[in-house]
Short mmCIF file of C-alpha atoms in Angstrom, two decimals:
data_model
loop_
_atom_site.label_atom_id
_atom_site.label_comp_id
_atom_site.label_asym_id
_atom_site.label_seq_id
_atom_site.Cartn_x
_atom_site.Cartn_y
_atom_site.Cartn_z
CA UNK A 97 27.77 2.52 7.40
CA UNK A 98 25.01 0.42 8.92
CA UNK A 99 22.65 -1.33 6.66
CA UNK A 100 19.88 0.28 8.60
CA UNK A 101 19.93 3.50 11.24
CA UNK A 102 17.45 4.70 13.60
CA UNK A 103 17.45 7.47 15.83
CA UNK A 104 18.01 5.90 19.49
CA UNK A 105 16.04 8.61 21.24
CA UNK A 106 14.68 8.41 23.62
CA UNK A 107 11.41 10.32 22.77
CA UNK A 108 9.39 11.63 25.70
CA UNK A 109 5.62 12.54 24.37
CA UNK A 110 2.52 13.33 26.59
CA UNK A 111 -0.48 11.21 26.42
CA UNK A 112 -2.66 11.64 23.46
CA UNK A 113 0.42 13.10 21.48
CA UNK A 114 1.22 11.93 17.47
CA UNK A 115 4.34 9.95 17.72
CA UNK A 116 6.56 9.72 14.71
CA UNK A 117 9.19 7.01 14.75
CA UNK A 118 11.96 6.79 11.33
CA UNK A 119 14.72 4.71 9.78
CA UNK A 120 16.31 5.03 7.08
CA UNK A 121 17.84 1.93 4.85
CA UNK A 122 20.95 1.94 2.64
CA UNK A 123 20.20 -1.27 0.87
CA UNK A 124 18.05 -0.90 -1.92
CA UNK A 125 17.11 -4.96 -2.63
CA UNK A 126 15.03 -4.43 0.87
CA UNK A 127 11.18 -5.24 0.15
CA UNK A 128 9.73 -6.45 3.37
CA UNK A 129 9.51 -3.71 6.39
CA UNK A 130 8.73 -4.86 9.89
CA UNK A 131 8.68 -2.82 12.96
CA UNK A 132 9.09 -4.59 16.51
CA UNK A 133 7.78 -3.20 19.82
CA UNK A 134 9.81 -4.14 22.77
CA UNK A 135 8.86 -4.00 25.74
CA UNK A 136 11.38 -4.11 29.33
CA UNK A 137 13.30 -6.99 29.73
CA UNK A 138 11.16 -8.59 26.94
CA UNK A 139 12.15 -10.25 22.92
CA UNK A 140 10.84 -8.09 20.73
CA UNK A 141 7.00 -8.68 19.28
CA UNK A 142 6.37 -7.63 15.76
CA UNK A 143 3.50 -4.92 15.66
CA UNK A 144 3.13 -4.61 11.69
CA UNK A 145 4.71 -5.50 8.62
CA UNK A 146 4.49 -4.08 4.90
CA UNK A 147 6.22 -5.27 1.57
CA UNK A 148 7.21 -2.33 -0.78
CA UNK A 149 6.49 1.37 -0.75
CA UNK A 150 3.06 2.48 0.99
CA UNK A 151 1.13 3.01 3.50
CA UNK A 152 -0.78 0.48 5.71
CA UNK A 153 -3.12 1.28 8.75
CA UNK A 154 -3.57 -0.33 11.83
CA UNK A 155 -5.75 0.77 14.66
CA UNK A 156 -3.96 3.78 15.76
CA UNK A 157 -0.73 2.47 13.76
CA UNK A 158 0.21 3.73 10.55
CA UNK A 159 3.31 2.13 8.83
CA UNK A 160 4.64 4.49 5.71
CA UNK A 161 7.81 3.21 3.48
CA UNK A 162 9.34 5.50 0.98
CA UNK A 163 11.65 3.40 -1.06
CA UNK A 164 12.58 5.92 -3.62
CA UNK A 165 14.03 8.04 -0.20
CA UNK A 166 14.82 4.29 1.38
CA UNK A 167 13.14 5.70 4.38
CA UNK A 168 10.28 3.99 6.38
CA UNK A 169 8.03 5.84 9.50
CA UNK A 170 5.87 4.18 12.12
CA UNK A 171 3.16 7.03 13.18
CA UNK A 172 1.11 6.73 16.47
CA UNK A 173 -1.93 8.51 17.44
CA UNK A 174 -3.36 8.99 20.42
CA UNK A 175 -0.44 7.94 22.10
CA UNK A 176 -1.25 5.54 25.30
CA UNK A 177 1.30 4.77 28.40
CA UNK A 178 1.34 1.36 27.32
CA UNK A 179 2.80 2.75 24.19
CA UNK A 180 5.94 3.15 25.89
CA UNK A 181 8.27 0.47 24.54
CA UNK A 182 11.41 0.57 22.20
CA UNK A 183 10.49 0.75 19.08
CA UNK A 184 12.92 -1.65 16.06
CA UNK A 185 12.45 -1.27 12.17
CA UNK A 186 13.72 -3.90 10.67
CA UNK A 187 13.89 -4.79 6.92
CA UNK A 188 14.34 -7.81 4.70
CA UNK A 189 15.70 -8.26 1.08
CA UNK A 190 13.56 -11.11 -1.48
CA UNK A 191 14.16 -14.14 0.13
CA UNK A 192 12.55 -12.87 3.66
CA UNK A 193 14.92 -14.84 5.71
CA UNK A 194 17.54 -12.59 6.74
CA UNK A 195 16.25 -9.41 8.83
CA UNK A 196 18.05 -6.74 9.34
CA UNK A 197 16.92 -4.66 12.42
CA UNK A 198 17.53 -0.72 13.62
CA UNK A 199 19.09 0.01 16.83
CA UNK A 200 15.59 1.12 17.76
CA UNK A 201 13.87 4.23 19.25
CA UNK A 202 13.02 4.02 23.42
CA UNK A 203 9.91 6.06 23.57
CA UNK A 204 8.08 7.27 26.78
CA UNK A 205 4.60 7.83 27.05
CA UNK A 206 3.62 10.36 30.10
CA UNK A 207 0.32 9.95 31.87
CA UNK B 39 2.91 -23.32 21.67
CA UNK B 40 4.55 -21.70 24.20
CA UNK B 41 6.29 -19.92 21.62
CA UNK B 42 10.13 -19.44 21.77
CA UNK B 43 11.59 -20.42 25.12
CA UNK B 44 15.52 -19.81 25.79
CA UNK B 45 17.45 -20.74 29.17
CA UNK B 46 18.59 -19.48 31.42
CA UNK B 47 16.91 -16.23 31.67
CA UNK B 48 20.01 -15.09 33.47
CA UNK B 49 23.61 -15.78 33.57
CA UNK B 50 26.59 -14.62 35.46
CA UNK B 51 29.74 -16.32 34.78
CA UNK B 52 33.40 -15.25 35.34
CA UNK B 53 35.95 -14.25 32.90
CA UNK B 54 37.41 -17.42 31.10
CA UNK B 55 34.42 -19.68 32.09
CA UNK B 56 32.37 -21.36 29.40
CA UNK B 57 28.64 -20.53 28.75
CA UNK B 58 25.97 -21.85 26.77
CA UNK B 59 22.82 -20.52 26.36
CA UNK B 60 20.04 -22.49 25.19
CA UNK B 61 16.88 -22.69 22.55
CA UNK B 62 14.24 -24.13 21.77
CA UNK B 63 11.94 -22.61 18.57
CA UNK B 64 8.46 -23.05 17.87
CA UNK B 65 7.74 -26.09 16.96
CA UNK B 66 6.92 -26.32 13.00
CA UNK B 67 9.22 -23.41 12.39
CA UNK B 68 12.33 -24.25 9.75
CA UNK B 69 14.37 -21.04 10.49
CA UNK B 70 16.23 -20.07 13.87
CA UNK B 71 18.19 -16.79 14.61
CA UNK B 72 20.65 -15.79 17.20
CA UNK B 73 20.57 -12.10 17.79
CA UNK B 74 22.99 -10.06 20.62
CA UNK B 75 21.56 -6.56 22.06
CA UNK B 76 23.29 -4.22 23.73
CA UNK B 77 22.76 -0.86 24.32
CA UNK B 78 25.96 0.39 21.37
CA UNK B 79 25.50 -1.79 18.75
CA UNK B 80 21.69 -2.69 19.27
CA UNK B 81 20.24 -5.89 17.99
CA UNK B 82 22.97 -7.92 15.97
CA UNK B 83 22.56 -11.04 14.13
CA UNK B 84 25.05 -13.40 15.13
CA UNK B 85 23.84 -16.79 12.87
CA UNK B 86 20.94 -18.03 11.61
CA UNK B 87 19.90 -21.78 11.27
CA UNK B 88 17.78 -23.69 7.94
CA UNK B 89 16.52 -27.08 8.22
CA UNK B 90 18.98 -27.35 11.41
CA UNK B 91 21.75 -26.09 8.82
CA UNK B 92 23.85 -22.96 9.55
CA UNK B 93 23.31 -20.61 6.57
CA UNK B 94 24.93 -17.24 7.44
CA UNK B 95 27.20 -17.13 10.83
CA UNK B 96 29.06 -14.19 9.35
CA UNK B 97 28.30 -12.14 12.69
CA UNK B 98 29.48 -14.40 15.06
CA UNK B 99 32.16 -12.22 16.10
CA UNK B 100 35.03 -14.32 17.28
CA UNK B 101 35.60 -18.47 17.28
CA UNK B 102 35.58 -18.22 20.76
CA UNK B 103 31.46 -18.40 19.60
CA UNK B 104 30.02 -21.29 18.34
CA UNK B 105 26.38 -22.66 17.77
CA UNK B 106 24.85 -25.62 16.71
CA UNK B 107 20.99 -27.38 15.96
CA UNK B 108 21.57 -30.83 16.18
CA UNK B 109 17.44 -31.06 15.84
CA UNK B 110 15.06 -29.21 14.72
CA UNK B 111 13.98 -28.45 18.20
CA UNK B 112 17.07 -27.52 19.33
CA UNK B 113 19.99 -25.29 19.74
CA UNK B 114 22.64 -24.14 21.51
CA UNK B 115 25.23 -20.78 21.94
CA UNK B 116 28.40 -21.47 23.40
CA UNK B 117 31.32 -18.95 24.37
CA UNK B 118 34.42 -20.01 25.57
CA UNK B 119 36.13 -18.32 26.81
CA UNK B 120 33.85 -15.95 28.29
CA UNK B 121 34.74 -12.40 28.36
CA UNK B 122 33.18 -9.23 30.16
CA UNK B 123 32.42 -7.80 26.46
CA UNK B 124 30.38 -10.93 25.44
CA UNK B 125 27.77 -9.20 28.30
CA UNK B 126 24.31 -8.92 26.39
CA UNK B 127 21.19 -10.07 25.78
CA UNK B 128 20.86 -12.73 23.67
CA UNK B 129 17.95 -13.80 22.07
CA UNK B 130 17.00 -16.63 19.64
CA UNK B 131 14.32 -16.32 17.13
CA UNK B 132 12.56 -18.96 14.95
CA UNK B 133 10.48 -18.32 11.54
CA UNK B 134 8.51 -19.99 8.96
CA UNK B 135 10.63 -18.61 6.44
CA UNK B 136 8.38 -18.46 3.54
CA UNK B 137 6.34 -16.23 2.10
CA UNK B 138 5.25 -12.46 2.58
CA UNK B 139 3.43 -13.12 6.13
CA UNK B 140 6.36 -14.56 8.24
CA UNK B 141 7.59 -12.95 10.88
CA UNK B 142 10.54 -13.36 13.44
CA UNK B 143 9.31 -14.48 16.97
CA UNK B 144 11.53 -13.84 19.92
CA UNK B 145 12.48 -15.77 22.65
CA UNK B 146 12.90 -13.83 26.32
CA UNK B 147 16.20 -13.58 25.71
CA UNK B 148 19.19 -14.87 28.14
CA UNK B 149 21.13 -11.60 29.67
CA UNK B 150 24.66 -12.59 30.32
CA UNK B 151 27.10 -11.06 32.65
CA UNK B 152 30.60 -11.67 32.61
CA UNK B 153 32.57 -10.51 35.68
#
């Protein structure tokens, strides 16, 4: 079993849609939750970060971890054509220095 | 800082040919990953550097891999030989390492090709 699992998609949303991106974790000493954005041909870019269970709000982000369910979502609103990216949680343990990603999500935005 | 820059962009080698893919992390940073992606197995970690010191290179998948830092500005991913699984993206990452607020920064990655 992988440490962490994410559906691969890929989503297809319209513009304007909620978009609802999960992983789930098996490893419960993870306390640090990233999720990457990635665009074509492109590293990875981290888009937001949280450390333990909670939610945390960014513009028209909205990162939510569950740790008693070891499951973490990345919500979008108002969805945007520029949103479309692949989308990688990945997940740390105390010592921050090993990260652990997700095979990530490949969502598409339509005009 | 131009952030993290890796070379070549792109690679195509034959079968049995050595490769080596270069790094070069933001400067100040103490940590440096290597990560391969592929579309099965997604992003993998294949080592990760302290101080210039290998910590963890427990996903290096065979010895035909190898990587070193001989500075801190520095490092290198070498396969030999090459074969056409080792095709992939690799990218190398660097971090501060410390604290809540670090994060991994990406290079562009190198895509390899072995024919």
């Amino acid at each position: 079993q992988k440490e962490v699992e994410q559906d691969p998609g890929p989503l297809s949303v319209p513009e304007g849609a909620i978009v609802s991106l999960n992983c789930t974790y098996s490893n419960s000493a993870f306390q640090y939750f990233m999720w990457y954005r990635q665009y074509s041909r492109k590293g990875p870019e981290l888009l937001m970060y949280t450390y333990s269970s909670g939610n945390k709000e960014d513009g028209r982000f909205t990162a939510q971890v569950d740790k008693s369910s070891k499951y973490i979502s990345l919500f979008i609103r108002d969805s945007q054509p520029s949103d479309s990216a692949t989308y990688l949680c990945a997940m740390s343990a105390y010592n921050f220095n090993k990260f652990y990603f997700g095979s990530g999500t490949k969502l598409n935005v339509k005009p | 800082d131009a952030g993290v820059i890796q070379s070549p962009r792109h690679e195509v080698t034959e079968m049995g040919q050595e490769v080596t893919l270069r790094c070069k992390p933001i400067s100040g940073h103490d940590y440096l990953f290597w990560y391969r992606q592929t579309m099965m197995r997604g992003l993998e970690l294949l080592i990760y550097f302290n101080n210039n010191v290998p910590i963890d290179d427990s996903g290096m998948p065979e010895d035909r891999f190898s990587a070193k830092m001989p500075n801190a500005s520095f490092s290198n991913l070498k396969i030999q030989p090459s074969e056409p699984r080792d095709s992939a993206v690799y990218f190398c990452a660097s971090s501060l390492g410390q604290g809540r607020d670090t994060e991994a920064f990406f290079g562009q990655g190198t895509r390899l090709t072995v024919v």
